[in-house]
mmCIF file of C-alpha atoms and ligand atoms in Angstrom:
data_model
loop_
_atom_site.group_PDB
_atom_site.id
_atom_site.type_symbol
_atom_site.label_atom_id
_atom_site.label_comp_id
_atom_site.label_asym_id
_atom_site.label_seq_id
_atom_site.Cartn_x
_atom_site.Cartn_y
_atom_site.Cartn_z
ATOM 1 C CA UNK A 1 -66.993 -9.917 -40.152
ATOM 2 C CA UNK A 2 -66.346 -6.370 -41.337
ATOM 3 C CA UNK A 3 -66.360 -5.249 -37.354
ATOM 4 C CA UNK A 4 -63.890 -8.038 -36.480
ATOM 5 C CA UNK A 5 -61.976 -6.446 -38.800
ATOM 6 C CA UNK A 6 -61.939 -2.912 -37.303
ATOM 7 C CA UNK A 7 -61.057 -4.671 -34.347
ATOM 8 C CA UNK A 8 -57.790 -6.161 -35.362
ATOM 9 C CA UNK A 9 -56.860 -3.464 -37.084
ATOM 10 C CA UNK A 10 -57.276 -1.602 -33.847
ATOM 11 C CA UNK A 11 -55.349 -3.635 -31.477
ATOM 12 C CA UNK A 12 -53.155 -4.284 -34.048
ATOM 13 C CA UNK A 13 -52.241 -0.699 -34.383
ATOM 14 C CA UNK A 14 -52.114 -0.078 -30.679
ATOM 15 C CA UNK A 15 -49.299 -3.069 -30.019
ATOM 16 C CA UNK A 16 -47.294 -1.338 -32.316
ATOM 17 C CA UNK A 17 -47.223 1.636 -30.871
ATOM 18 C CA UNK A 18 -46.995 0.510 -27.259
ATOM 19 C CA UNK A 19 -43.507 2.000 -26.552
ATOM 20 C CA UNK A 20 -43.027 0.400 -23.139
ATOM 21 C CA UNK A 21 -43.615 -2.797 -21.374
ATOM 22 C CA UNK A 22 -46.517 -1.243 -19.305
ATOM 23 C CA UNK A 23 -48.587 0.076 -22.106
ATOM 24 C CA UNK A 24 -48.053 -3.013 -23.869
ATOM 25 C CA UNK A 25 -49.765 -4.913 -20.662
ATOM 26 C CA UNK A 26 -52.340 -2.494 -20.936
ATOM 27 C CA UNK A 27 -53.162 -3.004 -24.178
ATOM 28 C CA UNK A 28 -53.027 -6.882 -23.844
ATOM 29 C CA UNK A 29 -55.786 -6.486 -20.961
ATOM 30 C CA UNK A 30 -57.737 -4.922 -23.011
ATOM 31 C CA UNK A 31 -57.444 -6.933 -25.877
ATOM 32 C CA UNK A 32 -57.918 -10.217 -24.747
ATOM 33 C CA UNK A 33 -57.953 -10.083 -21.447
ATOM 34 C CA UNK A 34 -60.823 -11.883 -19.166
ATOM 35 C CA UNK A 35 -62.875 -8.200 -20.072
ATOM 36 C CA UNK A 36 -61.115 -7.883 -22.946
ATOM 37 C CA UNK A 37 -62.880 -6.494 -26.280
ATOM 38 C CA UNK A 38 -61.961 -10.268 -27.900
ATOM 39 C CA UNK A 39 -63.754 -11.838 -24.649
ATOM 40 C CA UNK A 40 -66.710 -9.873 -24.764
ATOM 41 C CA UNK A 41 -67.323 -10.885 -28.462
ATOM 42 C CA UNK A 42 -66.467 -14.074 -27.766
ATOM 43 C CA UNK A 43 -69.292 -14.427 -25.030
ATOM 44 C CA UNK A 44 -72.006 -13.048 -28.196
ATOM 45 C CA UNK A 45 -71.096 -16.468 -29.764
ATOM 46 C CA UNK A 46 -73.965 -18.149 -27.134
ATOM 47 C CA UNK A 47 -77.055 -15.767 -28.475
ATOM 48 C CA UNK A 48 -75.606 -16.916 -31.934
ATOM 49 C CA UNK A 49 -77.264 -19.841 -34.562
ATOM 50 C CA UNK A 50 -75.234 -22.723 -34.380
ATOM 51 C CA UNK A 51 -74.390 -21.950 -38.112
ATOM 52 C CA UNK A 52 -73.051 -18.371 -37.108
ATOM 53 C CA UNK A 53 -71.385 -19.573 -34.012
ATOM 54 C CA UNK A 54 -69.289 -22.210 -36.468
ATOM 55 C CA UNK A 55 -67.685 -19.429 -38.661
ATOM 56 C CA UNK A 56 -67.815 -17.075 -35.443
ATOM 57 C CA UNK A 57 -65.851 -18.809 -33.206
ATOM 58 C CA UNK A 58 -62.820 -19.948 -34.978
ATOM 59 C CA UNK A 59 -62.752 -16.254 -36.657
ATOM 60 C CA UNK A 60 -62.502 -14.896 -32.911
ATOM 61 C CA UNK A 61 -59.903 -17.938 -32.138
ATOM 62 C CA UNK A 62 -57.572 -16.786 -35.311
ATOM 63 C CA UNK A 63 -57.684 -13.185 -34.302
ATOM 64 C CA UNK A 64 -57.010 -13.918 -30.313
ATOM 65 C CA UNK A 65 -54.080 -15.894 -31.202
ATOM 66 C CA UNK A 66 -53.255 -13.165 -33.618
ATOM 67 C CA UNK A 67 -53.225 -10.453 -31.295
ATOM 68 C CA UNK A 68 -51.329 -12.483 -28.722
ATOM 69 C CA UNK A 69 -48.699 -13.390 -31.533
ATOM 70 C CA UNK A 70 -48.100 -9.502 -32.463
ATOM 71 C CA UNK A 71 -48.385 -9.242 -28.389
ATOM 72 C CA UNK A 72 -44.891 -11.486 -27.891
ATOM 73 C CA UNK A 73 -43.350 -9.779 -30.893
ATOM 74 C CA UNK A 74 -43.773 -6.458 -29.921
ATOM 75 C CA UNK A 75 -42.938 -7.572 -25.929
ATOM 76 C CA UNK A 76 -38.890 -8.896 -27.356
ATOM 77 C CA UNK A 77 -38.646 -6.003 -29.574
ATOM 78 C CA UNK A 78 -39.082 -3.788 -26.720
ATOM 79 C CA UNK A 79 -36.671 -5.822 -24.870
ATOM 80 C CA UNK A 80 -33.974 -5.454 -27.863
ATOM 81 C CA UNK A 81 -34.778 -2.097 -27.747
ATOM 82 C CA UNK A 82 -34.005 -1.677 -23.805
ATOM 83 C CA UNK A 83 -31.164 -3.955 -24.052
ATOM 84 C CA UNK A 84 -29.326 -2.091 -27.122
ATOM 85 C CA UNK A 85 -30.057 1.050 -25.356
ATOM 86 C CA UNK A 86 -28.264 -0.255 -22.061
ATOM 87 C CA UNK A 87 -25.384 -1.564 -23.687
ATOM 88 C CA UNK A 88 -24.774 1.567 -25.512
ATOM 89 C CA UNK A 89 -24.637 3.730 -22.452
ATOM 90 C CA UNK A 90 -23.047 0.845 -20.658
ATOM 91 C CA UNK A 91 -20.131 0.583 -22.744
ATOM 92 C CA UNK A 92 -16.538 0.238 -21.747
ATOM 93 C CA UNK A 93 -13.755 0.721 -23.024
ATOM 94 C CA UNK A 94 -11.519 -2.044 -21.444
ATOM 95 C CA UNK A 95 -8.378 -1.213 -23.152
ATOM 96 C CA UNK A 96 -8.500 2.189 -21.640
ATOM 97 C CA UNK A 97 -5.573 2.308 -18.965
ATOM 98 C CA UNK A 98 -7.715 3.762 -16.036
ATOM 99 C CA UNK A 99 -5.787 6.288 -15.549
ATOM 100 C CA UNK A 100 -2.838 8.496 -18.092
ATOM 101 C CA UNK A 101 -0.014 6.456 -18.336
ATOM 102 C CA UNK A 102 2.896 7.274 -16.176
ATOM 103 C CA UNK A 103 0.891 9.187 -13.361
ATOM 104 C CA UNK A 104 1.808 7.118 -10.454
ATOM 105 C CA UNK A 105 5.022 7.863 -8.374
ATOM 106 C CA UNK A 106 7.478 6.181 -5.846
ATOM 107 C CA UNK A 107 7.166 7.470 -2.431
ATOM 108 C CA UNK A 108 10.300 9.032 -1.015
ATOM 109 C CA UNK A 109 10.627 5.921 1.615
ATOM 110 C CA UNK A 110 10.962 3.034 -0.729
ATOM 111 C CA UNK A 111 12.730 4.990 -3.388
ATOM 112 C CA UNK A 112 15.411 5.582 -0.109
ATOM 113 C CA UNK A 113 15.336 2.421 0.769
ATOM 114 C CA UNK A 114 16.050 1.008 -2.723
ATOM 115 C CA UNK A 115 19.391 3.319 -2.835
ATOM 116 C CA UNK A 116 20.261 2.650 0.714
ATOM 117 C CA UNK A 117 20.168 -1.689 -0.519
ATOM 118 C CA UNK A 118 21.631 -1.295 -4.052
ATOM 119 C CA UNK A 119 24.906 1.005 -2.327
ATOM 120 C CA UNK A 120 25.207 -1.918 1.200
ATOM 121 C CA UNK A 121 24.433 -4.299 -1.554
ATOM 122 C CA UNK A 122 27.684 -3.670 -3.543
ATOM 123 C CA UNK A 123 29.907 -3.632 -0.224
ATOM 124 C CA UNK A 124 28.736 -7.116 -0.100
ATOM 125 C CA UNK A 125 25.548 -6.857 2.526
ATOM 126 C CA UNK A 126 22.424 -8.789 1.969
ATOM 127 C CA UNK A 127 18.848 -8.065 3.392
ATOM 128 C CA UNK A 128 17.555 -9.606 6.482
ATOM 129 C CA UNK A 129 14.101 -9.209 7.639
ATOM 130 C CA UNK A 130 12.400 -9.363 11.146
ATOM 131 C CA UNK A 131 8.646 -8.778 12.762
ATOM 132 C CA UNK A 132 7.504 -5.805 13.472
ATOM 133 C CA UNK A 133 5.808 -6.905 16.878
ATOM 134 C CA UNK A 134 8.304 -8.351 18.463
ATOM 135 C CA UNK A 135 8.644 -10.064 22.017
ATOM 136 C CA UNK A 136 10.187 -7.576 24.625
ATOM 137 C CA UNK A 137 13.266 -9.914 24.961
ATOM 138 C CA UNK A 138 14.523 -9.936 21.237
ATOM 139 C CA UNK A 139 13.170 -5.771 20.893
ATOM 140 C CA UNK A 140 15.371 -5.295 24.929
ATOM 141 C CA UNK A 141 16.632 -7.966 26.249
ATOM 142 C CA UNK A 142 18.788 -9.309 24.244
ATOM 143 C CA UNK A 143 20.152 -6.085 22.891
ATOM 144 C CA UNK A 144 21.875 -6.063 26.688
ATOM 145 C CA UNK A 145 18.641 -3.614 27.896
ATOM 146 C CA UNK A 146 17.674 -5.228 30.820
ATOM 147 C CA UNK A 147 13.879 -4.313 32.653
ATOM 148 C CA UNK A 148 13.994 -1.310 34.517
ATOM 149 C CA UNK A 149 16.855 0.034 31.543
ATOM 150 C CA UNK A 150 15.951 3.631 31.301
ATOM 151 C CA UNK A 151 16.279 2.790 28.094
ATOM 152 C CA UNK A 152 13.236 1.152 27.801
ATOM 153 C CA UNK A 153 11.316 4.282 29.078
ATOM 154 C CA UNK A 154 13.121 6.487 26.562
ATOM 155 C CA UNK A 155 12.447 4.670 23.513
ATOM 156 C CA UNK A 156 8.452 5.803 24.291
ATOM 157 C CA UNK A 157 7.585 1.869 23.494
ATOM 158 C CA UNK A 158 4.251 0.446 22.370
ATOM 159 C CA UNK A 159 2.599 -2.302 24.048
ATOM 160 C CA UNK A 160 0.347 -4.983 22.910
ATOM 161 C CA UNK A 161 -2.260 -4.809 25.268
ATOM 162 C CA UNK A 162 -3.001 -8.330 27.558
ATOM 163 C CA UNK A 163 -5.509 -10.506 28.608
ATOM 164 C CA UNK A 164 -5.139 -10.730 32.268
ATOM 165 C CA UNK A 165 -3.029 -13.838 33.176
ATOM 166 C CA UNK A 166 -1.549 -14.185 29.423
ATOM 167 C CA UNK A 167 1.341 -16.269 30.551
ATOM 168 C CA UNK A 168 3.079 -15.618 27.170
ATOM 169 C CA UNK A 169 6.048 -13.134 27.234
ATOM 170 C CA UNK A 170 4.942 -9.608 26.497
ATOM 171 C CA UNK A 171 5.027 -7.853 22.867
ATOM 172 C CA UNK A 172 5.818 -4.886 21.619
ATOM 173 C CA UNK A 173 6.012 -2.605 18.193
ATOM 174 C CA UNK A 174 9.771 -2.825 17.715
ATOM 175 C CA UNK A 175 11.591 0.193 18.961
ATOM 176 C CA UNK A 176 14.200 -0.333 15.930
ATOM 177 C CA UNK A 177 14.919 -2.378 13.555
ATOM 178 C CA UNK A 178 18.079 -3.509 16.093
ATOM 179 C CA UNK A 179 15.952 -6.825 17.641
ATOM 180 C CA UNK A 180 16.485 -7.830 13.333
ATOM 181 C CA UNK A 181 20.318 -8.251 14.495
ATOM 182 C CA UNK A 182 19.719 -10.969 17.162
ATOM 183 C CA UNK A 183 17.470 -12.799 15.020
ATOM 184 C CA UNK A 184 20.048 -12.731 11.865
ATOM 185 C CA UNK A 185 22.931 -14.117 14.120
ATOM 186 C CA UNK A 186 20.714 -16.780 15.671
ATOM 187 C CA UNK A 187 19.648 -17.816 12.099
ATOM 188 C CA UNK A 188 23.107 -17.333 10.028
ATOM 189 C CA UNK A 189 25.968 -17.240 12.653
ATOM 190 C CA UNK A 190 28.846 -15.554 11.839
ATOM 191 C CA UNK A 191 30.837 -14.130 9.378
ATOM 192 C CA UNK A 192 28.036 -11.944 9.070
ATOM 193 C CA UNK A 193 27.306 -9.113 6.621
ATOM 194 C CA UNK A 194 23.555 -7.766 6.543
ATOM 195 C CA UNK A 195 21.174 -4.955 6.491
ATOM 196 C CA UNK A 196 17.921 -4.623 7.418
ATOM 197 C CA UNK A 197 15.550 -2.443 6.640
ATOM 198 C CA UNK A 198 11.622 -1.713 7.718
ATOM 199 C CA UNK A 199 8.982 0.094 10.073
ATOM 200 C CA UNK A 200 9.601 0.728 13.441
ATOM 201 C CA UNK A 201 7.305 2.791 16.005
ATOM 202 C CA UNK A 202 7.391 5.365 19.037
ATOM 203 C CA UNK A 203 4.676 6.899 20.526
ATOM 204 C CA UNK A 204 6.034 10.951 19.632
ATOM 205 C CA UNK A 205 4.701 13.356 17.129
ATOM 206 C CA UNK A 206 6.400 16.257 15.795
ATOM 207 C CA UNK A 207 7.940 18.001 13.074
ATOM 208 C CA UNK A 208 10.626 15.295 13.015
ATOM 209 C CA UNK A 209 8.935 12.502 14.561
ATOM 210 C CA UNK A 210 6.254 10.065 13.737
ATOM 211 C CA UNK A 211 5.041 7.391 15.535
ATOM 212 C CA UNK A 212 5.961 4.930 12.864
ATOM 213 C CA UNK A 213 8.883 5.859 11.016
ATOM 214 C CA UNK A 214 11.663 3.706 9.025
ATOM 215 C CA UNK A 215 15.026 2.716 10.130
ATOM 216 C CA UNK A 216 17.733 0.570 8.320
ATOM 217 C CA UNK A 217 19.914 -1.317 10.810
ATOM 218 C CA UNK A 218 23.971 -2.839 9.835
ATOM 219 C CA UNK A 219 25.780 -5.543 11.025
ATOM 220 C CA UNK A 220 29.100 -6.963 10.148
ATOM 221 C CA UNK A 221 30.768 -9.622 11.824
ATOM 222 C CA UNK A 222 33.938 -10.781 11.749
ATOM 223 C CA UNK A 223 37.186 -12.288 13.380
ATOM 224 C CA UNK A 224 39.095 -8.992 13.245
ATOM 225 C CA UNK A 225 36.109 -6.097 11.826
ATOM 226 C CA UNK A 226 37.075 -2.984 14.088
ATOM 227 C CA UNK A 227 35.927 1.016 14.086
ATOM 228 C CA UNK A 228 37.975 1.924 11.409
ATOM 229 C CA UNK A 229 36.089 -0.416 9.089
ATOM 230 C CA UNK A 230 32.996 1.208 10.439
ATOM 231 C CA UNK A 231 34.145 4.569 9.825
ATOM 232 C CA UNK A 232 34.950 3.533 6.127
ATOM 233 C CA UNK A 233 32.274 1.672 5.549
ATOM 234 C CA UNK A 234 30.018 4.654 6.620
ATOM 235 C CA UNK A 235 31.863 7.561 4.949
ATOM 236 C CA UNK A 236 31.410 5.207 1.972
ATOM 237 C CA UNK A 237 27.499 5.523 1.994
ATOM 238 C CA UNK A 238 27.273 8.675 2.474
ATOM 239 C CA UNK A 239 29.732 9.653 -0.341
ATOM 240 C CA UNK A 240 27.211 7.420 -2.761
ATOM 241 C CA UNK A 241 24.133 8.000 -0.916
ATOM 242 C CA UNK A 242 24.447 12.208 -1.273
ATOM 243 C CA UNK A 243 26.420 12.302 -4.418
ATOM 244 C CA UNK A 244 28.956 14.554 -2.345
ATOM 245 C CA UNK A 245 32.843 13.362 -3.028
ATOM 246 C CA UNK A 246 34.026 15.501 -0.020
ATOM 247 C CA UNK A 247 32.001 14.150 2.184
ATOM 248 C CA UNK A 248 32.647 14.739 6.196
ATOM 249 C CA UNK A 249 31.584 12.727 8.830
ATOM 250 C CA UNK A 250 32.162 13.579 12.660
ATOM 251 C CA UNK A 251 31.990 10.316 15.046
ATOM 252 C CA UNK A 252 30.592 11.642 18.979
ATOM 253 C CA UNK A 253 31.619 9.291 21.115
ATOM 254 C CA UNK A 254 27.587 8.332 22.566
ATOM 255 C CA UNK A 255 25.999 5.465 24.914
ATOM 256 C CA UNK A 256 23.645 2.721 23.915
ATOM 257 C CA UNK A 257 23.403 -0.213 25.963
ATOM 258 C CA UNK A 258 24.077 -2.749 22.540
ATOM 259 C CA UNK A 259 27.651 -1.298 21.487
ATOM 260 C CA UNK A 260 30.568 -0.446 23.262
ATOM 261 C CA UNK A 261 32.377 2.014 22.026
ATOM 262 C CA UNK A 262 29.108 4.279 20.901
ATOM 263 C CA UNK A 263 29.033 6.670 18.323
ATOM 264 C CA UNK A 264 26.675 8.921 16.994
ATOM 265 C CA UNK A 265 27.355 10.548 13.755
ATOM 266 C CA UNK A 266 27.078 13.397 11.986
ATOM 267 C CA UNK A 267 27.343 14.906 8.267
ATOM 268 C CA UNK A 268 28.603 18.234 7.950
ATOM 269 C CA UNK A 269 26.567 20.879 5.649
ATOM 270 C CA UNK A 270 25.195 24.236 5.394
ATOM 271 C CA UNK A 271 21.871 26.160 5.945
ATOM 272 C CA UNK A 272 23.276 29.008 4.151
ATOM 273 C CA UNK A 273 20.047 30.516 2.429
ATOM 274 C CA UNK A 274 18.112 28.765 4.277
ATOM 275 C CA UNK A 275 19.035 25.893 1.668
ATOM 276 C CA UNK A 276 20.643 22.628 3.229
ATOM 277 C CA UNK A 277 23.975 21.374 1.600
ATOM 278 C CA UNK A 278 25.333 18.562 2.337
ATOM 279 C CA UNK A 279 29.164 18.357 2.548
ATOM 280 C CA UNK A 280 29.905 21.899 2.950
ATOM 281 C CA UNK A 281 29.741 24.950 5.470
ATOM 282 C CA UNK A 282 30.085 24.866 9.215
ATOM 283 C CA UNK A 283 26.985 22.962 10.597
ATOM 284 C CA UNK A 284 26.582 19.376 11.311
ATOM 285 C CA UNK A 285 23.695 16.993 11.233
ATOM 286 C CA UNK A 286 23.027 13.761 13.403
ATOM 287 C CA UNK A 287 22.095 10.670 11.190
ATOM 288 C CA UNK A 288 22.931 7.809 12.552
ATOM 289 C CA UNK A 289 23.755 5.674 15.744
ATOM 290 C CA UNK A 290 26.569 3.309 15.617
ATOM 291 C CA UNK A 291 29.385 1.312 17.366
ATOM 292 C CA UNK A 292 31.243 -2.114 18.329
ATOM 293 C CA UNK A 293 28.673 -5.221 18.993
ATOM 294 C CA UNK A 294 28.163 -5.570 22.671
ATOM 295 C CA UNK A 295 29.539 -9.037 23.669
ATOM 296 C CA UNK A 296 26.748 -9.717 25.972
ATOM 297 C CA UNK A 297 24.313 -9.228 22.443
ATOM 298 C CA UNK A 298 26.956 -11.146 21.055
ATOM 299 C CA UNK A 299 26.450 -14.245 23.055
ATOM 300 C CA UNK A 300 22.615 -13.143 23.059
ATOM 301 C CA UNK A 301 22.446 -13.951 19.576
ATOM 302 C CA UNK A 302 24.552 -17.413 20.061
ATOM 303 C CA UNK A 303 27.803 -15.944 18.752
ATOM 304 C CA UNK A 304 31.006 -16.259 20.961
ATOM 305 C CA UNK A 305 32.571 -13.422 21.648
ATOM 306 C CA UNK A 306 36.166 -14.273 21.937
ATOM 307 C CA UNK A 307 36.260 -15.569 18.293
ATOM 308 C CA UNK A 308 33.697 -12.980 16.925
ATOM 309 C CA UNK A 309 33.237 -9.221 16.592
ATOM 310 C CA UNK A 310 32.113 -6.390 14.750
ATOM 311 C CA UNK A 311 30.220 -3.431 14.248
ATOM 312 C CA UNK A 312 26.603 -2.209 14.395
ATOM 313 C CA UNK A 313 25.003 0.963 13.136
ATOM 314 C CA UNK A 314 20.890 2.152 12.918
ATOM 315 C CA UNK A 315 19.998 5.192 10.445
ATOM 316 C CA UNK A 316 16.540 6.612 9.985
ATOM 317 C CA UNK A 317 15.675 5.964 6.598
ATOM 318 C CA UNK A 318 12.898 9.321 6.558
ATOM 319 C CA UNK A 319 16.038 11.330 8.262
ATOM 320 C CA UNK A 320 18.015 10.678 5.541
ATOM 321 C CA UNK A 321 15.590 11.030 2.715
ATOM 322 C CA UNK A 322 14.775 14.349 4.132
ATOM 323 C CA UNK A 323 17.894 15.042 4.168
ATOM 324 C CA UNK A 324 18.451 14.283 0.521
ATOM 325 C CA UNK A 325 15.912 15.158 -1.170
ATOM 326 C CA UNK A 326 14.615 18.640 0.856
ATOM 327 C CA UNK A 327 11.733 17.790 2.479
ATOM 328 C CA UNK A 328 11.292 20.038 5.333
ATOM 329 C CA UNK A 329 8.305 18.226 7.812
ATOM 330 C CA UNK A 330 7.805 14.550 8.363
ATOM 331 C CA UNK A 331 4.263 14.516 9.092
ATOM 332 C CA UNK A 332 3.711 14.943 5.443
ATOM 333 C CA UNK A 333 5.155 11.642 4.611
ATOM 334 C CA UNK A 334 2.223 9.726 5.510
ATOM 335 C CA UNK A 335 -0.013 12.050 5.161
ATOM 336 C CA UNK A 336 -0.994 10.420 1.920
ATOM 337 C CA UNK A 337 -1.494 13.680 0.111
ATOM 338 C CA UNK A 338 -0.961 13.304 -3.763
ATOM 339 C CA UNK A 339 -0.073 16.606 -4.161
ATOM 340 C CA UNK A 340 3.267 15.980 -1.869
ATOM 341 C CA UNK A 341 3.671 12.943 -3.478
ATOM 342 C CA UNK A 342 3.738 14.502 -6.936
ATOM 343 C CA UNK A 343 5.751 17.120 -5.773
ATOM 344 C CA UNK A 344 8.340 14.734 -3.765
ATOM 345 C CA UNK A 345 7.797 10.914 -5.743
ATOM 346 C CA UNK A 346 10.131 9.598 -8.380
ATOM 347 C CA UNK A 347 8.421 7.901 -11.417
ATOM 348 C CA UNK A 348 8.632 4.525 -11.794
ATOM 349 C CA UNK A 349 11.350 4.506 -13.786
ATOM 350 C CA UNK A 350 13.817 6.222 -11.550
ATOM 351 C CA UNK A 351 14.328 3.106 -9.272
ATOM 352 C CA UNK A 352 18.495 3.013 -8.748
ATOM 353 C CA UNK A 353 20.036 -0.321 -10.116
ATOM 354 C CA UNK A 354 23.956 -0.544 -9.478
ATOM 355 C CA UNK A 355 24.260 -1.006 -13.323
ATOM 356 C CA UNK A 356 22.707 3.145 -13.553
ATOM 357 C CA UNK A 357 24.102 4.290 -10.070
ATOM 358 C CA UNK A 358 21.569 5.387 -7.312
ATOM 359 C CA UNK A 359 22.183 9.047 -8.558
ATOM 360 C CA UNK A 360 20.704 10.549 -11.599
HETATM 361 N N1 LIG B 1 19.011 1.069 17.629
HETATM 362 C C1 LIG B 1 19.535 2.406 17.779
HETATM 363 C C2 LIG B 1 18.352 3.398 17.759
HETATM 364 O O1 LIG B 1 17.314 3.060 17.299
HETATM 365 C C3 LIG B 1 20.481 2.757 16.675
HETATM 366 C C4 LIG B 1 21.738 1.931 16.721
HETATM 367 C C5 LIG B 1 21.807 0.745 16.023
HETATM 368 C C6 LIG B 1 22.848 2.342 17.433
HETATM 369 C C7 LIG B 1 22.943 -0.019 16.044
HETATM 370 C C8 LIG B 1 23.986 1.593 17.483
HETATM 371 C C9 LIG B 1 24.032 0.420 16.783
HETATM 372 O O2 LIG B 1 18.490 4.515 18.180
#
């Protein structure tokens, strides 16, 4: 018995040092595998006396079961092992924020477009929506620009593209955000006070052009609105919007096919320096288009004409953060670079509420 005893000892010693999985399988093949040591001295048992072979063979029985036992313990302490060392180096600290608090900023565009709504807001505007593909009668059409408008060719339009024989009426990425005024009078009628901000696209790319850019569109309609409530209503804005009490705006008479009179307009301010001022100095600065509702987009929209009208007016909403806030190139507004956005964001906490003002 002495030599079965060497032999558990052996294997005994050997499963507890197996420090991985594989050894451990190694050892168990060895053990008491099919040529294992246990199997070879259990196939002695037949040369034995049938008095041998009964204290033989359960002695060989105790110490395969034995070494199988210690063979499962050793096989989940491993495990433990593996799995304590996995979820220390897998462990996460989920009330970490991911990244330091506070890090994130506004883009320029919304930030704009917040100030723009909270100052229309509290002359008594609310915000009206529209799609950005639009049919080519709501986006021309109805905004009195016939086919074969020049205008149409100017405004460097978008297409969808068509299956051949599409008998549906032809799309387009909206020019401006101008088509949003037809669909506002056709849903609310008039008296009419809205603005309506969003995306709108033209295929040119420069320093001052993108071919998707932001635009803010006005409408108010009433029985006697006229260009001096225009005027007013814009000089207004722009005393809020740049913080600037003195605040000059020139109207040139223009032409778009949708008002009638036109007017562009411009801000006065200065380069002096090299440094833009607004409100000051001798130069001036187009921002905005603007003028009397057309009666033919009038009717278009399902408002008469001899009871109705009122005036219209589209700003670029990049123009005028430029404008505001110093940033020199356009491009760099989607250009998604974090550094800009760093350099030109507001935190979080800046968003203008009427309560603070829209200027900090
Ligand atoms: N839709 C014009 C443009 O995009 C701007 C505009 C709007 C002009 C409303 C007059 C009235 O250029």
């Amino acid at each position: 018995m002495t030599d079965l005893d060497t032999l558990r000892q052996s294997w005994l010693t050997r499963i507890a040092d197996a420090s991985d999985e594989q050894t451990l399988e190694q050892v168990r093949v060895g053990a008491i595998g099919k040529k294992g040591e246990v199997a070879l001295k259990m196939r002695e048992l037949g040369k034995m006396t049938p008095e041998e072979r009964q204290t033989a063979g359960p002695a060989l029985n105790a110490l395969k079961n034995e070494i199988n036992s210690a063979l499962i313990a050793r096989k989940t302490a491993l495990a433990d092992v593996a799995l304590d060392e996995r979820l220390r180096t897998e462990w996460l600290d989920v009330s970490l924020s991911p990244r330091p608090r506070q890090q994130g900023t506004l883009h320029p565009v919304p930030q704009v477009m917040e100030e723009v709504t909270a100052i229309f807001a509290d002359l008594g505007y609310s915000v009206a929506e529209g799609p950005q593909i639009e049919t080519d009668w709501y986006n021309f059409d109805a905004l009195n620009i016939p086919s074969h408008h020049p205008a149409r060719a100017e405004m460097d339009t978008f297409y969808m593209a068509r299956a051949e024989g599409d008998q549906r009426p032809p799309h387009v990425l909206r020019t401006h955000t101008s088509p949003v005024q037809i669909r506002s009078m056709q849903d609310r009628g008039a008296p009419l006070r809205i603005i309506c901000p969003g995306r709108v696209y033209r295929a040119d790319y420069d320093q001052t052009h993108t071919p998707m850019f932001h635009q803010v569109e006005g409408l108010a309609l009433g029985r006697d609105i006229s260009m001096a409530n225009l005027k007013w209503t814009l000089e207004e804005f722009c005393r809020a919007f740049f913080d600037v009490e003195g605040v000059e705006l020139r109207f040139r008479a223009s032409h778009f096919p949708f008002t009638e009179p036109s007017a562009e307009v411009d801000i006065r301010c200065s380069w002096a320096g090299g440094q833009l001022k607004i409100g000051e100095g001798d130069d001036w600065l187009e921002i905005l288009g603007s003028g009397m509702v057309h009666p033919k987009v009038l009717e278009a929209g399902g408002i008469d004409p001899t009871e109705w009208q009122g005036f219209a007016f589209g700003m670029g909403i990049d123009r005028i953060a430029m404008l505001k806030y110093g940033i020199p190139d356009l491009r760099a507004f989607f250009d998604s670079d974090l550094r800009w956005l760093r350099h030109y964001g507001f935190g979080s906490l800046d968003v203008p509420t009427l309560a603070r003002g829209v200027n900090r």
